[in-house]
Coordinates of C-alpha atoms and ligand atoms in Angstrom, one line a residue:
X1 CA 27.0 -12.2 13.6
X2 CA 26.7 -8.4 13.2
X3 CA 23.8 -8.4 15.5
X4 CA 25.6 -10.4 18.2
X5 CA 28.6 -8.0 18.0
X6 CA 26.4 -5.0 18.2
X7 CA 24.7 -6.4 21.2
X8 CA 28.0 -7.3 23.0
X9 CA 29.4 -3.9 22.3
X10 CA 26.2 -2.4 23.7
X11 CA 26.3 -4.3 26.9
X12 CA 29.8 -3.2 27.7
X13 CA 29.2 0.5 27.4
X14 CA 25.5 0.9 27.7
X15 CA 25.0 1.7 31.4
X16 CA 27.3 4.6 31.6
X17 CA 27.8 6.2 28.2
X18 CA 24.5 5.5 26.7
X19 CA 22.3 7.1 29.3
X20 CA 24.5 10.2 29.2
X21 CA 24.3 10.3 25.4
X22 CA 20.6 9.9 25.4
X23 CA 20.1 12.7 27.8
X24 CA 22.4 14.9 25.7
X25 CA 20.7 14.0 22.4
X26 CA 17.2 14.2 23.6
X27 CA 16.4 10.5 23.1
X28 CA 14.0 9.0 25.6
X29 CA 14.3 5.4 26.8
X30 CA 11.6 3.1 27.9
X31 CA 13.5 0.3 29.5
X32 CA 14.9 -1.2 32.7
X33 CA 14.8 1.4 35.5
X34 CA 18.5 0.8 36.1
X35 CA 19.4 1.6 32.5
X36 CA 20.9 -1.9 31.8
X37 CA 20.0 -4.2 29.0
X38 CA 19.8 -7.3 31.1
X39 CA 16.9 -9.5 30.1
X40 CA 16.1 -7.3 27.1
X41 CA 16.3 -9.3 23.9
X42 CA 15.5 -6.5 21.4
X43 CA 15.8 -2.7 21.4
X44 CA 13.8 -0.8 18.9
X45 CA 14.9 2.7 18.0
X46 CA 12.1 5.1 16.9
X47 CA 13.1 8.2 15.0
X48 CA 10.1 10.5 14.9
X49 CA 10.0 13.5 12.5
X50 CA 8.5 15.9 15.1
X51 CA 6.4 15.8 18.2
X52 CA 4.2 18.8 17.2
X53 CA 1.7 17.0 15.1
X54 CA -1.0 15.3 17.1
X55 CA -0.9 12.0 15.4
X56 CA 2.8 11.7 15.7
X57 CA 2.5 12.0 19.5
X58 CA -0.3 9.4 19.2
X59 CA 2.1 7.1 17.3
X60 CA 4.7 7.3 20.0
X61 CA 2.0 6.6 22.6
X62 CA 0.8 3.6 20.7
X63 CA 4.3 2.2 20.2
X64 CA 4.9 2.6 24.0
X65 CA 1.6 1.0 24.9
X66 CA 2.3 -2.0 22.6
X67 CA 5.7 -2.6 24.3
X68 CA 5.1 -1.6 27.9
X69 CA 4.0 -5.0 29.0
X70 CA 6.8 -6.8 27.3
X71 CA 9.8 -7.5 29.4
X72 CA 12.2 -8.2 26.6
X73 CA 11.4 -5.4 24.1
X74 CA 12.4 -1.9 24.8
X75 CA 12.1 1.3 22.7
X76 CA 14.2 4.4 22.5
X77 CA 12.6 7.4 20.8
X78 CA 14.1 10.5 19.3
X79 CA 12.3 13.6 18.2
X80 CA 13.9 15.3 15.1
X81 CA 11.9 18.5 15.7
X82 CA 11.2 18.7 11.9
X83 CA 14.9 19.0 11.1
X84 CA 16.1 16.4 8.5
X85 CA 19.8 16.9 9.6
X86 CA 18.9 16.3 13.2
X87 CA 17.0 13.2 12.2
X88 CA 20.1 11.8 10.5
X89 CA 22.1 12.5 13.7
X90 CA 19.3 10.9 15.8
X91 CA 19.5 7.8 13.7
X92 CA 23.3 7.6 14.3
X93 CA 22.7 8.0 18.0
X94 CA 20.1 5.3 18.0
X95 CA 22.5 2.9 16.2
X96 CA 25.1 3.8 18.8
X97 CA 22.8 2.6 21.4
X98 CA 22.7 -0.8 19.8
X99 CA 19.2 -0.9 18.4
X100 CA 18.2 -4.1 16.7
X101 CA 15.5 -2.5 14.5
X102 CA 14.8 1.1 13.5
X103 CA 11.3 2.6 13.1
X104 CA 11.4 5.9 11.3
X105 CA 8.8 8.4 10.3
X106 CA 11.0 10.7 8.1
X107 CA 10.5 14.5 8.1
X108 CA 11.8 14.7 4.6
X109 CA 11.6 11.4 2.7
X110 CA 14.0 12.6 0.0
X111 CA 16.7 13.8 2.3
X112 CA 16.4 10.7 4.6
X113 CA 16.3 8.1 1.8
X114 CA 20.1 7.7 1.7
X115 CA 20.4 7.3 5.5
X116 CA 17.6 4.8 5.5
X117 CA 19.3 2.8 2.8
X118 CA 22.6 2.9 4.7
X119 CA 21.0 1.5 7.9
X120 CA 19.1 -1.2 5.9
X121 CA 22.3 -2.2 4.0
X122 CA 24.1 -2.5 7.3
X123 CA 21.8 -5.3 8.3
X124 CA 19.5 -3.4 10.8
X125 CA 15.9 -3.8 9.7
X126 CA 14.1 -0.5 9.0
X127 CA 10.4 0.1 9.2
X128 CA 9.4 3.3 7.5
X129 CA 6.2 4.9 8.6
X130 CA 3.8 7.4 7.1
X131 CA 5.9 8.8 4.3
X132 CA 7.2 6.2 1.8
X133 CA 10.7 6.7 0.5
X134 CA 11.6 6.2 -3.2
X135 CA 13.0 2.7 -4.1
X136 CA 12.8 -0.4 -2.0
X137 CA 15.8 0.0 0.3
X138 CA 14.0 -0.6 3.6
X139 CA 12.4 -3.6 5.2
X140 CA 8.8 -2.5 5.4
X141 CA 6.7 0.5 4.9
X142 CA 3.5 1.1 6.9
X143 CA 1.2 4.0 6.3
X144 CA -2.3 5.2 5.5
X145 CA -3.6 6.2 2.2
X146 CA -4.5 9.9 2.8
X147 CA -5.9 10.5 -0.6
X148 CA -8.4 7.7 0.0
X149 CA -9.3 9.1 3.4
X150 CA -10.2 12.4 1.7
X151 CA -12.2 10.5 -0.9
X152 CA -14.1 8.6 1.8
X153 CA -15.0 11.8 3.5
X154 CA -16.1 13.3 0.2
X155 CA -18.3 10.3 -0.6
X156 CA -19.8 10.2 2.8
X157 CA -20.7 13.9 2.8
X158 CA -22.1 13.7 -0.7
X159 CA -24.4 10.8 0.4
X160 CA -25.4 12.7 3.5
X161 CA -26.5 15.7 1.4
X162 CA -28.3 13.5 -1.0
X163 CA -30.0 14.7 -4.2
X164 CA -30.7 18.1 -2.8
X165 CA -27.0 18.9 -2.3
X166 CA -26.0 21.7 0.0
X167 CA -23.3 23.9 1.4
X168 CA -20.0 22.5 2.9
X169 CA -17.5 24.6 4.8
X170 CA -14.1 22.9 4.5
X171 CA -11.5 23.7 7.2
X172 CA -8.0 22.8 6.3
X173 CA -4.7 23.4 8.1
X174 CA -1.1 23.4 7.1
X175 CA 0.8 21.7 9.9
X176 CA 0.8 18.2 8.5
X177 CA 1.2 19.5 5.0
X178 CA 1.8 16.4 3.0
X179 CA -0.9 14.4 4.8
X180 CA -3.3 17.3 4.6
X181 CA -2.7 18.0 0.9
X182 CA -3.3 14.4 0.0
X183 CA -6.6 14.3 1.9
X184 CA -7.5 17.6 0.2
X185 CA -6.8 16.2 -3.2
X186 CA -9.0 13.1 -2.5
X187 CA -11.8 15.2 -1.0
X188 CA -12.0 17.7 -3.8
X189 CA -11.7 15.0 -6.5
X190 CA -14.9 13.5 -5.2
X191 CA -16.9 16.7 -4.6
X192 CA -15.9 18.2 -8.0
X193 CA -18.4 15.7 -9.5
X194 CA -21.4 17.3 -7.7
X195 CA -22.8 20.5 -9.1
X196 CA -25.3 20.8 -6.3
X197 CA -22.6 21.0 -3.5
X198 CA -21.1 24.3 -2.8
X199 CA -17.8 24.4 -0.9
X200 CA -16.5 27.4 1.1
X201 CA -12.8 26.9 1.9
X202 CA -11.3 28.1 5.1
X203 CA -7.6 27.7 5.8
X204 CA -5.7 27.8 9.1
X205 CA -2.1 28.8 9.5
X206 CA -1.6 26.9 12.7
X207 CA -3.6 23.7 13.0
X208 CA -4.8 24.1 16.6
X209 CA -8.2 23.8 18.4
X210 CA -8.2 27.5 19.3
X211 CA -7.3 28.6 15.7
X212 CA -10.2 26.5 14.4
X213 CA -12.6 27.9 17.0
X214 CA -11.6 31.5 16.1
X215 CA -11.9 30.9 12.4
X216 CA -15.4 29.3 12.6
X217 CA -16.6 32.0 15.0
X218 CA -15.3 34.7 12.7
X219 CA -16.9 33.0 9.7
X220 CA -20.3 32.8 11.3
X221 CA -22.1 34.4 8.4
X222 CA -20.9 31.5 6.2
X223 CA -21.2 28.7 8.7
X224 CA -24.9 29.6 9.5
X225 CA -25.7 28.7 5.9
X226 CA -23.7 25.5 5.9
X227 CA -25.1 22.0 6.1
X228 CA -21.8 20.4 6.9
X229 CA -18.5 21.6 8.3
X230 CA -15.7 19.3 7.3
X231 CA -12.4 19.5 9.3
X232 CA -9.3 17.7 8.1
X233 CA -8.1 16.6 11.5
X234 CA -9.4 15.8 15.0
X235 CA -7.7 18.8 16.6
X236 CA -9.5 21.2 14.3
X237 CA -12.8 19.4 14.7
X238 CA -12.8 19.9 18.4
X239 CA -12.5 23.7 17.9
X240 CA -15.2 23.5 15.3
X241 CA -17.5 21.6 17.6
X242 CA -17.1 24.2 20.4
X243 CA -17.5 27.1 18.0
X244 CA -20.6 25.7 16.4
X245 CA -22.1 25.0 19.8
X246 CA -21.3 28.5 21.2
X247 CA -22.9 30.0 18.1
X248 CA -26.0 28.0 18.7
X249 CA -25.7 26.4 15.3
X250 CA -25.5 22.7 16.4
X251 CA -29.0 22.0 15.4
X252 CA -28.5 23.0 11.9
X253 CA -24.8 22.1 11.0
X254 CA -23.3 18.7 11.2
X255 CA -19.5 18.2 11.5
X256 CA -17.4 15.5 9.9
X257 CA -13.7 15.1 10.2
X258 CA -10.7 12.8 9.5
X259 CA -8.3 11.1 12.0
X260 CA -10.7 9.2 14.3
X261 CA -8.2 8.9 17.1
X262 CA -9.2 7.1 20.2
X263 CA -8.4 9.5 23.1
X264 CA -10.7 11.8 25.1
X265 CA -12.1 14.6 22.8
X266 CA -10.6 12.9 19.7
X267 CA -12.7 11.9 16.7
X268 CA -14.1 8.7 18.1
X269 CA -15.0 10.2 21.4
X270 CA -16.7 13.1 19.7
X271 CA -18.8 10.7 17.5
X272 CA -19.8 8.9 20.7
X273 CA -20.8 12.1 22.3
X274 CA -22.9 13.0 19.3
X275 CA -20.8 16.1 18.6
X276 CA -19.4 14.7 15.3
X277 CA -21.6 13.1 12.7
X278 CA -18.7 11.0 11.4
X279 CA -15.0 10.6 11.5
X280 CA -12.9 9.0 8.8
X281 CA -10.4 7.0 10.8
X282 CA -6.7 7.2 10.0
X283 CA -5.0 4.3 11.7
X284 CA -1.8 5.3 13.3
X285 CA 0.0 2.1 12.7
X286 CA 1.9 1.8 15.9
X287 CA 0.3 -1.5 16.8
X288 CA 1.1 -2.9 13.3
X289 CA 4.7 -1.6 13.5
X290 CA 5.4 -3.5 16.7
X291 CA 3.7 -6.6 15.4
X292 CA 5.7 -6.6 12.2
X293 CA 8.9 -5.6 14.1
X294 CA 8.5 -8.8 16.2
X295 CA 8.0 -10.9 13.1
X296 CA 11.1 -9.3 11.5
X297 CA 13.2 -9.8 14.6
X298 CA 11.9 -13.4 14.9
X299 CA 12.9 -14.0 11.3
X300 CA 9.4 -15.1 10.5
X301 CA 8.4 -15.6 6.9
X302 CA 5.5 -13.7 5.3
X303 CA 6.5 -10.1 6.1
X304 CA 5.5 -8.0 3.1
X305 CA 7.1 -4.8 1.7
X306 CA 4.3 -2.3 2.2
X307 CA 1.3 -2.3 4.4
X308 CA -1.4 0.4 3.6
X309 CA -3.7 0.8 6.6
X310 CA -7.4 0.7 6.3
X311 CA -9.5 3.7 7.2
X312 CA -13.2 3.5 8.0
X313 CA -16.1 5.8 8.4
X314 CA -17.1 5.8 12.0
X315 CA -20.6 7.1 12.9
X316 CA -23.0 6.7 15.8
X317 CA -24.2 3.4 14.2
X318 CA -20.9 1.6 14.3
X319 CA -18.8 3.4 16.8
X320 CA -19.2 0.8 19.6
X321 CA -18.5 -2.1 17.2
X322 CA -15.4 -0.3 15.8
X323 CA -14.0 0.3 19.3
X324 CA -14.7 -3.3 20.2
X325 CA -12.8 -4.5 17.1
X326 CA -9.9 -2.1 17.9
X327 CA -9.6 -3.4 21.4
X328 CA -10.4 -7.1 20.9
X329 CA -7.6 -9.5 21.7
X330 CA -5.7 -11.2 18.9
X331 CA -5.3 -14.9 19.5
X332 CA -4.1 -17.5 17.0
X333 CA -4.6 -20.9 18.6
X334 CA -2.9 -22.6 15.6
X335 CA -6.0 -24.6 14.7
X336 CA -6.6 -25.7 11.1
X337 CA -8.3 -23.0 8.9
X338 CA -10.3 -24.0 5.8
X339 CA -9.7 -21.7 2.8
X340 CA -11.4 -21.7 -0.6
X341 CA -9.2 -20.2 -3.3
X342 CA -10.6 -19.1 -6.7
X343 CA -7.5 -18.9 -8.9
X344 CA -7.9 -17.1 -12.2
X345 CA -6.2 -19.6 -14.5
X346 CA -3.0 -21.1 -15.7
X347 CA -2.2 -18.6 -18.4
X348 CA 1.4 -17.9 -17.7
X349 CA 4.6 -19.2 -16.1
X350 CA 4.0 -16.5 -13.5
X351 CA 0.6 -18.0 -12.6
X352 CA 2.0 -21.5 -12.3
X353 CA 4.6 -20.3 -9.9
X354 CA 2.0 -18.4 -8.0
X355 CA -0.3 -21.4 -7.6
X356 CA 2.6 -23.6 -6.4
X357 CA 3.7 -21.0 -3.9
X358 CA 0.2 -20.8 -2.4
X359 CA -0.2 -24.6 -2.3
X360 CA 3.1 -25.1 -0.5
X361 CA 2.6 -22.3 2.0
X362 CA -0.8 -23.6 2.9
X363 CA 0.8 -26.8 4.2
X364 CA 3.3 -24.8 6.3
X365 CA 0.6 -22.6 7.8
X366 CA -1.8 -25.5 8.7
X367 CA -4.3 -24.3 6.1
X368 CA -6.8 -26.7 4.5
X369 CA -6.7 -25.3 1.0
X370 CA -9.4 -25.9 -1.6
X371 CA -8.3 -24.4 -4.9
X372 CA -10.5 -24.0 -8.0
X373 CA -8.8 -22.9 -11.2
X374 CA -11.2 -20.8 -13.3
X375 CA -9.5 -20.8 -16.7
X376 CA -10.2 -17.0 -17.1
X377 CA -13.9 -17.4 -16.6
X378 CA -15.7 -15.0 -14.3
X379 CA -18.7 -17.3 -14.3
X380 CA -16.6 -20.1 -13.0
X381 CA -15.2 -17.8 -10.3
X382 CA -18.7 -17.0 -9.2
X383 CA -19.5 -20.7 -9.1
X384 CA -16.4 -21.5 -7.0
X385 CA -17.2 -18.7 -4.5
X386 CA -20.7 -20.0 -4.1
X387 CA -19.4 -23.5 -3.6
X388 CA -17.1 -22.2 -0.9
X389 CA -20.0 -20.4 0.8
X390 CA -22.0 -23.7 0.8
X391 CA -19.0 -25.5 2.2
X392 CA -18.8 -23.0 4.9
X393 CA -15.1 -22.4 4.5
X394 CA -13.5 -20.0 7.1
X395 CA -12.0 -17.6 4.5
X396 CA -12.4 -17.1 0.8
X397 CA -9.5 -15.9 -1.3
X398 CA -10.0 -14.7 -4.9
X399 CA -7.6 -13.7 -7.7
X400 CA -10.2 -12.2 -10.1
X401 CA -10.0 -12.3 -13.9
X402 CA -11.4 -8.8 -14.2
X403 CA -11.9 -5.9 -11.7
X404 CA -15.6 -5.3 -12.0
X405 CA -18.8 -7.4 -11.5
X406 CA -18.1 -8.8 -8.1
X407 CA -20.4 -6.8 -5.8
X408 CA -23.3 -9.3 -5.7
X409 CA -21.3 -12.5 -5.1
X410 CA -19.1 -10.7 -2.5
X411 CA -22.3 -9.6 -0.7
X412 CA -23.4 -13.2 -0.6
X413 CA -20.1 -14.1 1.1
X414 CA -20.5 -11.2 3.5
X415 CA -24.1 -12.3 4.4
X416 CA -22.7 -15.8 5.1
X417 CA -20.2 -14.2 7.5
X418 CA -17.2 -15.4 5.4
X419 CA -14.4 -12.9 5.0
X420 CA -12.9 -12.5 1.5
X421 CA -9.2 -11.7 0.8
X422 CA -8.2 -10.5 -2.7
X423 CA -4.9 -12.1 -3.8
X424 CA -2.7 -10.9 -6.6
X425 CA -5.4 -9.0 -8.4
X426 CA -7.9 -6.6 -6.9
X427 CA -11.6 -5.8 -7.5
X428 CA -13.3 -2.5 -7.9
X429 CA -16.6 -2.4 -6.0
X430 CA -19.4 0.2 -6.2
X431 CA -19.1 1.3 -2.6
X432 CA -15.8 0.7 -0.8
X433 CA -17.4 1.4 2.5
X434 CA -19.5 -1.7 2.3
X435 CA -16.3 -3.5 3.2
X436 CA -17.0 -6.4 0.9
X437 CA -13.3 -7.5 1.0
X438 CA -11.0 -7.5 4.0
X439 CA -7.7 -6.8 2.3
X440 CA -5.7 -7.0 -0.9
X441 CA -2.4 -8.8 -1.0
X442 CA -0.2 -8.5 -4.1
X443 CA 1.9 -6.3 -6.3
X444 CA 1.7 -2.6 -6.9
X445 CA 0.8 -2.8 -10.6
X446 CA 0.8 1.0 -11.2
X447 CA 4.3 1.2 -9.9
X448 CA 5.3 -1.7 -12.2
X449 CA 4.0 0.3 -15.2
X450 CA 5.8 3.4 -14.0
X451 CA 9.1 1.5 -13.5
X452 CA 8.9 0.1 -17.0
X453 CA 8.5 3.6 -18.5
X454 CA 11.2 5.1 -16.2
X455 CA 13.6 2.4 -17.4
X456 CA 12.8 3.3 -21.0
X457 CA 13.2 7.0 -20.3
X458 CA 16.7 6.4 -18.8
X459 CA 17.9 3.8 -21.3
X460 CA 16.5 4.4 -24.7
X461 CA 17.9 7.3 -26.6
X462 CA 15.3 10.0 -27.3
X463 CA 16.9 12.6 -29.7
X464 CA 14.3 11.6 -32.2
X465 CA 10.7 10.6 -31.3
X466 CA 10.4 7.0 -30.1
X467 CA 7.3 4.9 -31.0
X468 CA 6.0 2.3 -28.5
X469 CA 3.9 -0.8 -29.0
X470 CA 2.0 -1.8 -25.9
X471 CA 1.1 -5.5 -25.6
X472 CA -1.6 -5.6 -22.9
X473 CA -3.0 -8.3 -20.7
X474 CA -6.7 -9.2 -20.9
X475 CA -9.1 -6.3 -20.9
X476 CA -10.5 -5.3 -17.5
X477 CA -7.9 -7.2 -15.4
X478 CA -6.3 -5.0 -12.7
X479 CA -2.7 -5.7 -13.8
X480 CA -3.7 -4.6 -17.4
X481 CA -5.5 -1.4 -16.3
X482 CA -3.0 -0.4 -13.6
X483 CA 0.2 -1.1 -15.6
X484 CA -1.2 0.9 -18.4
X485 CA -2.1 3.8 -16.1
X486 CA 1.3 3.8 -14.4
X487 CA 3.2 3.6 -17.7
X488 CA 1.2 6.5 -19.2
X489 CA 1.7 8.6 -16.1
X490 CA 5.5 8.6 -16.7
X491 CA 5.1 8.7 -20.4
X492 CA 3.1 11.9 -20.2
X493 CA 6.1 13.6 -18.6
X494 CA 8.4 12.5 -21.5
X495 CA 7.0 13.8 -24.8
X496 CA 9.8 12.2 -26.9
X497 CA 8.0 8.9 -26.5
X498 CA 4.5 8.0 -27.7
X499 CA 2.3 5.0 -28.0
X500 CA 1.9 4.1 -31.6
X501 CA -0.1 0.9 -31.1
X502 CA -1.9 -1.0 -28.2
X503 CA -3.4 -4.4 -28.4
X504 CA -4.4 -7.2 -26.0
X505 CA -2.4 -10.4 -25.8
X506 CA -4.3 -11.7 -22.8
X507 CA -1.1 -12.5 -20.8
X508 CA -0.3 -15.6 -22.9
X509 CA 2.6 -16.6 -25.1
X510 CA 0.3 -17.1 -28.1
X511 CA -1.4 -13.8 -27.4
X512 CA 1.9 -12.0 -27.7
X513 CA 2.7 -13.7 -31.0
X514 CA -0.8 -12.8 -32.3
X515 CA -0.3 -9.1 -31.5
X516 CA 2.8 -8.9 -33.6
X517 CA 1.2 -10.9 -36.4
X518 CA -1.8 -8.6 -36.5
X519 CA 0.4 -5.5 -36.6
X520 CA 2.6 -6.8 -39.4
X521 CA -0.4 -7.7 -41.5
X522 CA -1.3 -4.0 -41.7
X523 CA 2.0 -2.2 -41.2
X524 CA 5.7 -2.1 -42.0
X525 CA 7.7 -2.6 -38.9
X526 CA 8.3 0.9 -37.5
X527 CA 8.2 0.3 -33.7
X528 CA 11.2 1.4 -31.5
X529 CA 10.1 0.0 -28.2
X530 CA 7.7 -2.8 -27.0
X531 CA 6.2 -2.6 -23.5
X532 CA 4.6 -6.0 -22.8
X533 CA 2.4 -6.4 -19.7
X534 CA 4.0 -9.8 -19.0
X535 CA 6.9 -12.0 -19.9
X536 CA 4.9 -14.8 -21.7
X537 CA 3.6 -12.3 -24.2
X538 CA 7.0 -10.7 -24.7
X539 CA 8.5 -14.1 -25.4
X540 CA 5.8 -14.9 -27.9
X541 CA 6.4 -11.5 -29.5
X542 CA 10.1 -12.2 -29.7
X543 CA 9.6 -15.4 -31.6
X544 CA 7.2 -13.8 -34.0
X545 CA 9.5 -10.9 -34.6
X546 CA 12.4 -13.3 -35.3
X547 CA 10.2 -15.2 -37.8
X548 CA 9.8 -11.9 -39.7
X549 CA 13.6 -11.1 -39.6
X550 CA 13.2 -8.4 -37.0
X551 CA 16.0 -8.6 -34.4
X552 CA 14.8 -8.2 -30.8
X553 CA 16.9 -5.8 -28.7
X554 CA 18.7 -4.6 -31.8
X555 CA 15.8 -3.4 -34.0
X556 CA 13.4 -3.0 -31.1
X557 CA 13.9 -2.5 -27.3
X558 CA 11.6 -4.9 -25.4
X559 CA 10.6 -4.3 -21.8
X560 CA 8.2 -6.7 -20.0
X561 CA 6.8 -7.4 -16.5
X562 CA 7.1 -10.4 -14.2
X563 CA 10.9 -11.2 -14.4
X564 CA 10.5 -15.0 -14.7
X565 CA 13.4 -17.3 -15.2
X566 CA 12.5 -17.5 -18.9
X567 CA 12.7 -13.7 -19.1
X568 CA 16.2 -13.8 -17.6
X569 CA 17.2 -16.4 -20.2
X570 CA 15.9 -14.1 -22.9
X571 CA 17.9 -11.2 -21.4
X572 CA 21.1 -13.3 -21.3
X573 CA 20.5 -14.3 -24.9
X574 CA 20.3 -10.6 -25.7
X575 CA 16.7 -10.6 -26.8
X576 CA 14.8 -9.0 -24.0
X577 CA 16.1 -5.7 -22.7
X578 CA 14.5 -5.3 -19.3
X579 CA 12.1 -7.2 -16.9
X580 CA 10.2 -5.4 -14.1
X581 CA 9.6 -7.8 -11.3
X582 CA 6.1 -8.9 -10.3
X583 CA 6.6 -11.4 -7.5
X584 CA 4.3 -14.5 -7.6
X585 CA 5.8 -16.1 -4.5
X586 CA 3.2 -14.6 -2.2
X587 CA 2.1 -17.9 -0.5
X588 CA 3.6 -17.2 2.9
X589 CA 2.4 -13.6 3.0
X590 CA -1.1 -14.7 2.1
X591 CA -1.2 -17.5 4.6
X592 CA 0.1 -15.2 7.3
X593 CA -2.7 -12.8 6.4
X594 CA -5.3 -15.6 6.6
X595 CA -4.1 -16.6 10.1
X596 CA -4.0 -12.9 11.2
X597 CA -7.5 -12.4 9.9
X598 CA -8.8 -15.5 11.8
X599 CA -7.0 -14.5 15.0
X600 CA -9.0 -11.2 15.0
X601 CA -6.3 -8.8 13.8
X602 CA -7.5 -5.6 12.0
X603 CA -6.6 -6.1 8.4
X604 CA -4.8 -3.4 6.4
X605 CA -6.3 -2.1 3.3
X606 CA -3.4 -3.3 1.1
X607 CA -0.4 -5.5 1.6
X608 CA 2.2 -5.0 -1.1
X609 CA 4.9 -7.4 -2.0
X610 CA 8.6 -6.7 -2.6
X611 CA 9.7 -6.2 -6.2
X612 CA 12.8 -5.1 -8.2
X613 CA 13.8 -4.3 -11.7
X614 CA 16.4 -6.2 -13.8
X615 CA 17.9 -5.5 -17.2
X616 CA 20.3 -7.4 -19.5
X617 CA 23.3 -5.8 -17.8
X618 CA 22.6 -7.7 -14.5
X619 CA 20.7 -10.7 -15.9
X620 CA 23.7 -13.1 -15.8
X621 CA 24.4 -12.2 -12.2
X622 CA 20.8 -13.0 -11.0
X623 CA 19.6 -15.8 -13.3
X624 CA 20.6 -18.7 -11.1
X625 CA 18.9 -17.1 -8.0
X626 CA 15.5 -16.9 -9.7
X627 CA 12.9 -18.9 -8.0
X628 CA 10.3 -18.9 -10.8
Ligands
AHR1 O1 -1.9 -10.8 -12.1 C1 -0.6 -11.0 -12.3 C2 -0.4 -11.2 -13.8 O2 -1.1 -12.2 -14.3 C3 1.0 -11.5 -14.2 O3 1.8 -10.4 -14.5 C4 0.8 -12.3 -15.5 O4 1.9 -13.0 -15.9 C5 -0.3 -13.1 -15.0 O5 -0.9 -13.9 -15.9

């Protein structure tokens, strides 16, 4: 109803007032030449942080390209010129123009978070790009992983230099500071491990081609001893290429950069021309934003919460293939797709809900699903994957019991030409650039661990030191490792809390009981807080504590992950203090990803599901709405 009213209001005043307002406010409109909304079903407002940075201009271009052939979608863009207050005003102006969806790349994610929440709460979907805002008060976040881009560049350069090592000149700039500093972090983290690689750092004030040219020319005495010059962006790389050529050093020095944009003299073009050895692509995300905007406006199911875009190393060997992939048409003819799914087991209520969600979604998305349950055995998962390969399924999906040990079997799938999607849990492979998996779809386990500890910090008194027992999932599983890491990250900032005891309960009810039993065999009860990696273990622990006369929530605060209906019951009973959500209902998102993959869409690196946090104060309010 709100949308209809907005639209009607818009139609009445749009032609006269809006055009005037847009001119006054610096918004630009790509729509009917006569400035009317007739025949346009959706208007997308785009609020850009600034139009100085090259990739932001590229984003606006990509958004325009994606919509220019559509008669019924129009976009209005606004440039905040790097000013957060202006961006807030821009958003108000865009709303005044009757937009149906907002795409925003915030100039300051902290200042803009409140405004984004306000728009989202008003019922206008919001897609946040590039810089994630705290919390989950937006419809979807799309962005790259800049730290990973830096790591990829570092790994590539290290392999280029080989055992001999060598000299690297690193050229960084300050214009896109957050993006640049994340890339820098990743790059340095990798190269710090190589004693035989010497880095000389050059830093530019203004990130322009000319500044890069001048800097490299002035640093000739350093550059002539370098094996690689690494530039953090395409615009700097172009200046580097020219300077290296003009200094007559192009036979000796190779140049690598990040960005990999598609235009003339951008990263990909420079690789094609042989001027760059490699570029690490940073997808802009405009295509994905419009794609998801259409799904959101069409009320389609399967839209995730966060999409982290995939970056690739593009060299002369794969540049043509990469371009072909980027430009290839996306067509889903709706035909039946055969999927082999290796499910880790049936260890928890969470898992049962997850299996059910996947099976039901497969029917809705016309997927022929062959699911094998592995009962926590990696060997059985290998067997299942090999069976799927023999059966020549179209796509393999795996929820792996542990993170490591998958390279070989994944290579077999790759050789057979069968793409693999990781669902719920991820794997850690030796060389990410082998692209053994297409995407990961599931929760952000690190963030779940952080949220658990943040809740403890904010809710459990800390005037004296508080001891924590950590009940972990099975060793080596990604939710175990990442929840632990996220929890410890926040713990390390709060010295009034410490982990007294950690033990594995393997994600099962019995496992949780066992951990308490083992502890009490050796110790008097002296724990203030339990952090359990899932609800089943927390519920088992609660039963065991009660059997020993220890009162849950009174004698010990218990926080767990999953937020199943059983956990809500325990919160309502006053036994569990807090449950961090890990959403198992990912069937629709997974099946959408399968269909996208088969229709030729470029898959993101990670697709993250929507999750919240609940404690006993709100449990009563939400318990009847729980779906699992
Ligand atoms: O991988 C997700 C985890 O696995 C859930 O938190 C846990 O309950 C499950 O068994």
